[in-house]
PDB file of C-alpha atoms and ligand atoms in Angstrom:
ATOM      1  CA  MET P   1      62.224 -29.004 -16.751  1.00  0.00           C
ATOM      2  CA  CYS P   2      60.861 -31.467 -14.282  1.00  0.00           C
ATOM      3  CA  ALA P   3      61.985 -29.469 -11.354  1.00  0.00           C
ATOM      4  CA  GLN P   4      60.203 -26.350 -12.774  1.00  0.00           C
ATOM      5  CA  ALA P   5      56.937 -28.139 -13.537  1.00  0.00           C
ATOM      6  CA  LYS P   6      57.031 -29.547  -9.979  1.00  0.00           C
ATOM      7  CA  ALA P   7      57.915 -26.329  -8.297  1.00  0.00           C
ATOM      8  CA  PRO P   8      55.267 -25.358  -5.869  1.00  0.00           C
ATOM      9  CA  THR P   9      54.153 -21.785  -5.942  1.00  0.00           C
ATOM     10  CA  HIS P  10      53.388 -20.894  -2.328  1.00  0.00           C
ATOM     11  CA  SER P  11      55.478 -23.487  -0.360  1.00  0.00           C
ATOM     12  CA  VAL P  12      58.616 -22.972   1.646  1.00  0.00           C
ATOM     13  CA  CYS P  13      61.268 -25.404   2.362  1.00  0.00           C
ATOM     14  CA  LEU P  14      60.597 -28.034   5.017  1.00  0.00           C
ATOM     15  CA  ASN P  15      63.924 -27.368   6.678  1.00  0.00           C
ATOM     16  CA  HIS P  16      64.290 -23.643   5.929  1.00  0.00           C
ATOM     17  CA  PRO P  17      60.991 -21.793   6.528  1.00  0.00           C
ATOM     18  CA  ASP P  18      62.646 -18.538   5.198  1.00  0.00           C
ATOM     19  CA  ARG P  19      63.377 -20.122   1.845  1.00  0.00           C
ATOM     20  CA  GLY P  20      60.994 -20.857  -1.006  1.00  0.00           C
ATOM     21  CA  ALA P  21      60.880 -24.466  -1.976  1.00  0.00           C
ATOM     22  CA  THR P  22      62.212 -25.216  -5.505  1.00  0.00           C
ATOM     23  CA  THR P  23      60.834 -28.618  -5.799  1.00  0.00           C
ATOM     24  CA  ARG P  24      59.040 -31.498  -4.031  1.00  0.00           C
ATOM     25  CA  CYS P  25      60.216 -34.722  -2.716  1.00  0.00           C
ATOM     26  CA  THR P  26      59.261 -37.512  -5.167  1.00  0.00           C
ATOM     27  CA  THR P  27      58.438 -39.976  -2.298  1.00  0.00           C
ATOM     28  CA  CYS P  28      56.630 -37.809   0.258  1.00  0.00           C
ATOM     29  CA  PHE P  29      55.882 -34.761  -1.758  1.00  0.00           C
ATOM     30  CA  LYS P  30      57.298 -32.376   0.822  1.00  0.00           C
ATOM     31  CA  PRO P  31      58.509 -29.090  -0.432  1.00  0.00           C
ATOM     32  CA  ILE P  32      62.274 -28.582  -0.341  1.00  0.00           C
ATOM     33  CA  CYS P  33      64.713 -25.839  -1.357  1.00  0.00           C
ATOM     34  CA  GLY P  34      67.635 -26.359  -3.669  1.00  0.00           C
ATOM     35  CA  GLU P  35      70.111 -26.917  -0.933  1.00  0.00           C
ATOM     36  CA  CYS P  36      68.180 -29.624   0.854  1.00  0.00           C
ATOM     37  CA  VAL P  37      67.434 -31.578  -2.304  1.00  0.00           C
ATOM     38  CA  VAL P  38      68.919 -34.980  -2.648  1.00  0.00           C
ATOM     39  CA  ARG P  39      69.117 -35.842  -6.334  1.00  0.00           C
ATOM     40  CA  SER P  40      69.118 -39.474  -7.612  1.00  0.00           C
ATOM     41  CA  HIS P  41      67.803 -41.140 -10.759  1.00  0.00           C
ATOM     42  CA  GLY P  42      66.818 -37.734 -12.108  1.00  0.00           C
ATOM     43  CA  GLU P  43      64.373 -37.324  -9.194  1.00  0.00           C
ATOM     44  CA  ASP P  44      64.336 -34.966  -6.218  1.00  0.00           C
ATOM     45  CA  PHE P  45      64.190 -36.256  -2.608  1.00  0.00           C
ATOM     46  CA  CYS P  46      63.985 -34.413   0.688  1.00  0.00           C
ATOM     47  CA  SER P  47      66.138 -36.933   2.589  1.00  0.00           C
ATOM     48  CA  GLU P  48      68.340 -40.119   2.228  1.00  0.00           C
ATOM     49  CA  GLN P  49      65.416 -42.004   3.683  1.00  0.00           C
ATOM     50  CA  CYS P  50      63.122 -40.957   0.893  1.00  0.00           C
ATOM     51  CA  LYS P  51      65.654 -41.799  -1.775  1.00  0.00           C
ATOM     52  CA  THR P  52      66.070 -45.213  -0.175  1.00  0.00           C
ATOM     53  CA  ASN P  53      62.345 -45.740  -0.039  1.00  0.00           C
ATOM     54  CA  TYR P  54      62.117 -44.821  -3.728  1.00  0.00           C
ATOM     55  CA  GLU P  55      64.896 -47.157  -4.688  1.00  0.00           C
ATOM     56  CA  ALA P  56      63.064 -49.963  -2.855  1.00  0.00           C
ATOM     57  CA  THR P  57      60.021 -49.455  -5.020  1.00  0.00           C
ATOM     58  CA  ARG P  58      61.986 -48.863  -8.277  1.00  0.00           C
ATOM     59  CA  PRO P  59      62.598 -52.564  -9.279  1.00  0.00           C
ATOM     60  CA  GLY P  60      58.916 -53.070  -9.332  1.00  0.00           C
ATOM     61  CA  VAL P  61      58.428 -50.250 -11.755  1.00  0.00           C
ATOM     62  CA  GLU P  62      61.186 -51.488 -14.047  1.00  0.00           C
ATOM     63  CA  GLU P  63      59.754 -54.946 -13.999  1.00  0.00           C
ATOM     64  CA  PHE P  64      56.364 -53.584 -14.887  1.00  0.00           C
ATOM     65  CA  GLN P  65      57.878 -51.611 -17.834  1.00  0.00           C
ATOM     66  CA  GLU P  66      59.703 -54.789 -18.955  1.00  0.00           C
ATOM     67  CA  ARG P  67      56.463 -56.756 -18.940  1.00  0.00           C
ATOM     68  CA  GLU P  68      54.792 -53.969 -20.926  1.00  0.00           C
ATOM     69  CA  ALA P  69      57.456 -54.081 -23.483  1.00  0.00           C
ATOM     70  CA  ARG P  70      57.216 -57.845 -23.784  1.00  0.00           C
ATOM     71  CA  ARG P  71      53.433 -57.709 -24.184  1.00  0.00           C
ATOM     72  CA  ARG P  72      53.879 -55.000 -26.871  1.00  0.00           C
ATOM     73  CA  SER P  73      56.381 -57.097 -28.861  1.00  0.00           C
ATOM     74  CA  ALA P  74      54.177 -60.178 -28.560  1.00  0.00           C
ATOM     75  CA  ARG P  75      51.246 -58.183 -29.933  1.00  0.00           C
ATOM     76  CA  ARG P  76      53.450 -56.993 -32.870  1.00  0.00           C
ATOM     77  CA  ARG P  77      54.365 -60.567 -33.501  1.00  0.00           C
ATOM     78  CA  ARG P  78      50.677 -61.752 -33.581  1.00  0.00           C
ATOM     79  CA  ARG P  79      49.806 -58.846 -36.011  1.00  0.00           C
ATOM     80  CA  LEU P  80      52.662 -59.903 -38.295  1.00  0.00           C
ATOM     81  CA  LEU P  81      51.540 -63.590 -38.165  1.00  0.00           C
ATOM     82  CA  LEU P  82      48.048 -62.549 -39.049  1.00  0.00           C
ATOM     83  CA  LEU P  83      49.253 -60.513 -41.966  1.00  0.00           C
ATOM     84  CA  VAL P  84      51.294 -63.404 -43.184  1.00  0.00           C
ATOM     85  CA  ILE P  85      48.136 -65.730 -42.895  1.00  0.00           C
ATOM     86  CA  LEU P  86      46.143 -63.193 -44.821  1.00  0.00           C
ATOM     87  CA  VAL P  87      48.687 -62.913 -47.662  1.00  0.00           C
ATOM     88  CA  VAL P  88      49.360 -66.597 -47.942  1.00  0.00           C
ATOM     89  CA  GLY P  89      45.648 -67.338 -47.630  1.00  0.00           C
ATOM     90  CA  GLY P  90      44.794 -64.752 -50.276  1.00  0.00           C
ATOM     91  CA  TYR P  91      47.468 -66.106 -52.564  1.00  0.00           C
ATOM     92  CA  PHE P  92      46.075 -69.553 -52.335  1.00  0.00           C
ATOM     93  CA  ALA P  93      42.486 -68.434 -52.761  1.00  0.00           C
ATOM     94  CA  TYR P  94      43.587 -66.596 -55.902  1.00  0.00           C
ATOM     95  CA  ARG P  95      45.436 -69.681 -57.198  1.00  0.00           C
ATOM     96  CA  TYR P  96      42.427 -71.851 -56.471  1.00  0.00           C
ATOM     97  CA  LEU P  97      39.943 -69.559 -58.221  1.00  0.00           C
ATOM     98  CA  LYS P  98      42.394 -69.203 -61.183  1.00  0.00           C
ATOM     99  CA  ALA P  99      42.524 -72.992 -61.448  1.00  0.00           C
ATOM    100  CA  ASN P 100      38.609 -73.323 -61.078  1.00  0.00           C
ATOM    101  CA  PRO P 101      37.087 -70.667 -63.134  1.00  0.00           C
ATOM    102  CA  ASP P 102      33.659 -72.271 -62.445  1.00  0.00           C
ATOM    103  CA  THR P 103      34.072 -71.492 -58.772  1.00  0.00           C
ATOM    104  CA  MET P 104      34.831 -67.963 -59.622  1.00  0.00           C
ATOM    105  CA  GLN P 105      31.785 -67.765 -61.790  1.00  0.00           C
ATOM    106  CA  GLU P 106      29.706 -69.229 -58.993  1.00  0.00           C
ATOM    107  CA  LEU P 107      31.078 -66.746 -56.484  1.00  0.00           C
ATOM    108  CA  LYS P 108      30.322 -63.862 -58.913  1.00  0.00           C
ATOM    109  CA  GLN P 109      26.846 -65.151 -59.241  1.00  0.00           C
ATOM    110  CA  LYS P 110      26.457 -65.457 -55.494  1.00  0.00           C
ATOM    111  CA  ALA P 111      27.780 -62.004 -55.034  1.00  0.00           C
ATOM    112  CA  GLU P 112      25.381 -60.653 -57.580  1.00  0.00           C
ATOM    113  CA  GLU P 113      22.493 -62.473 -55.812  1.00  0.00           C
ATOM    114  CA  VAL P 114      23.553 -61.000 -52.479  1.00  0.00           C
ATOM    115  CA  LYS P 115      23.775 -57.584 -54.024  1.00  0.00           C
ATOM    116  CA  GLN P 116      20.344 -57.824 -55.533  1.00  0.00           C
ATOM    117  CA  LYS P 117      18.820 -59.027 -52.160  1.00  0.00           C
ATOM    118  CA  ALA P 118      20.596 -56.119 -50.480  1.00  0.00           C
ATOM    119  CA  ASP P 119      19.159 -53.727 -53.144  1.00  0.00           C
ATOM    120  CA  GLN P 120      15.609 -55.169 -52.476  1.00  0.00           C
ATOM    121  CA  LEU P 121      16.054 -54.652 -48.686  1.00  0.00           C
ATOM    122  CA  THR P 122      17.151 -51.127 -49.095  1.00  0.00           C
ATOM    123  CA  LYS P 123      14.165 -50.299 -51.405  1.00  0.00           C
TER     124      LYS P 123
HETATM  125 ZN1   ZN T   1      60.592 -37.016   1.248  1.00  0.00          ZN
HETATM  126 ZN1   ZN T   2      65.986 -26.305   2.597  1.00  0.00          ZN
END
């Protein structure tokens, strides 16, 4: 699927001018035919040299992906923590208001005032 997507339309092989190229080198993007291709890591290369060059840059790519994955899991943990805080905080706020009905009444009054002010503003 990758080879097909990468297949150039009007190129010929670098080493065989009489043959159409079927793919391109992952490292240098030179067109190459099926016979010249050096396959490695699911990628196509025109030569051992290009394959080696690709392998030399590969650890960097993997390290980057690993860092990305770590960042993602850290973000997930933060979101979970926030959820826990919200739930626990909400629970205690509920308990507090249950134990202090006056506060509840006050809050309701405040909310009513705010609502009235908002109504006046929109009028
Ligand atoms: Zn190459
Ligand atoms: Zn060739």
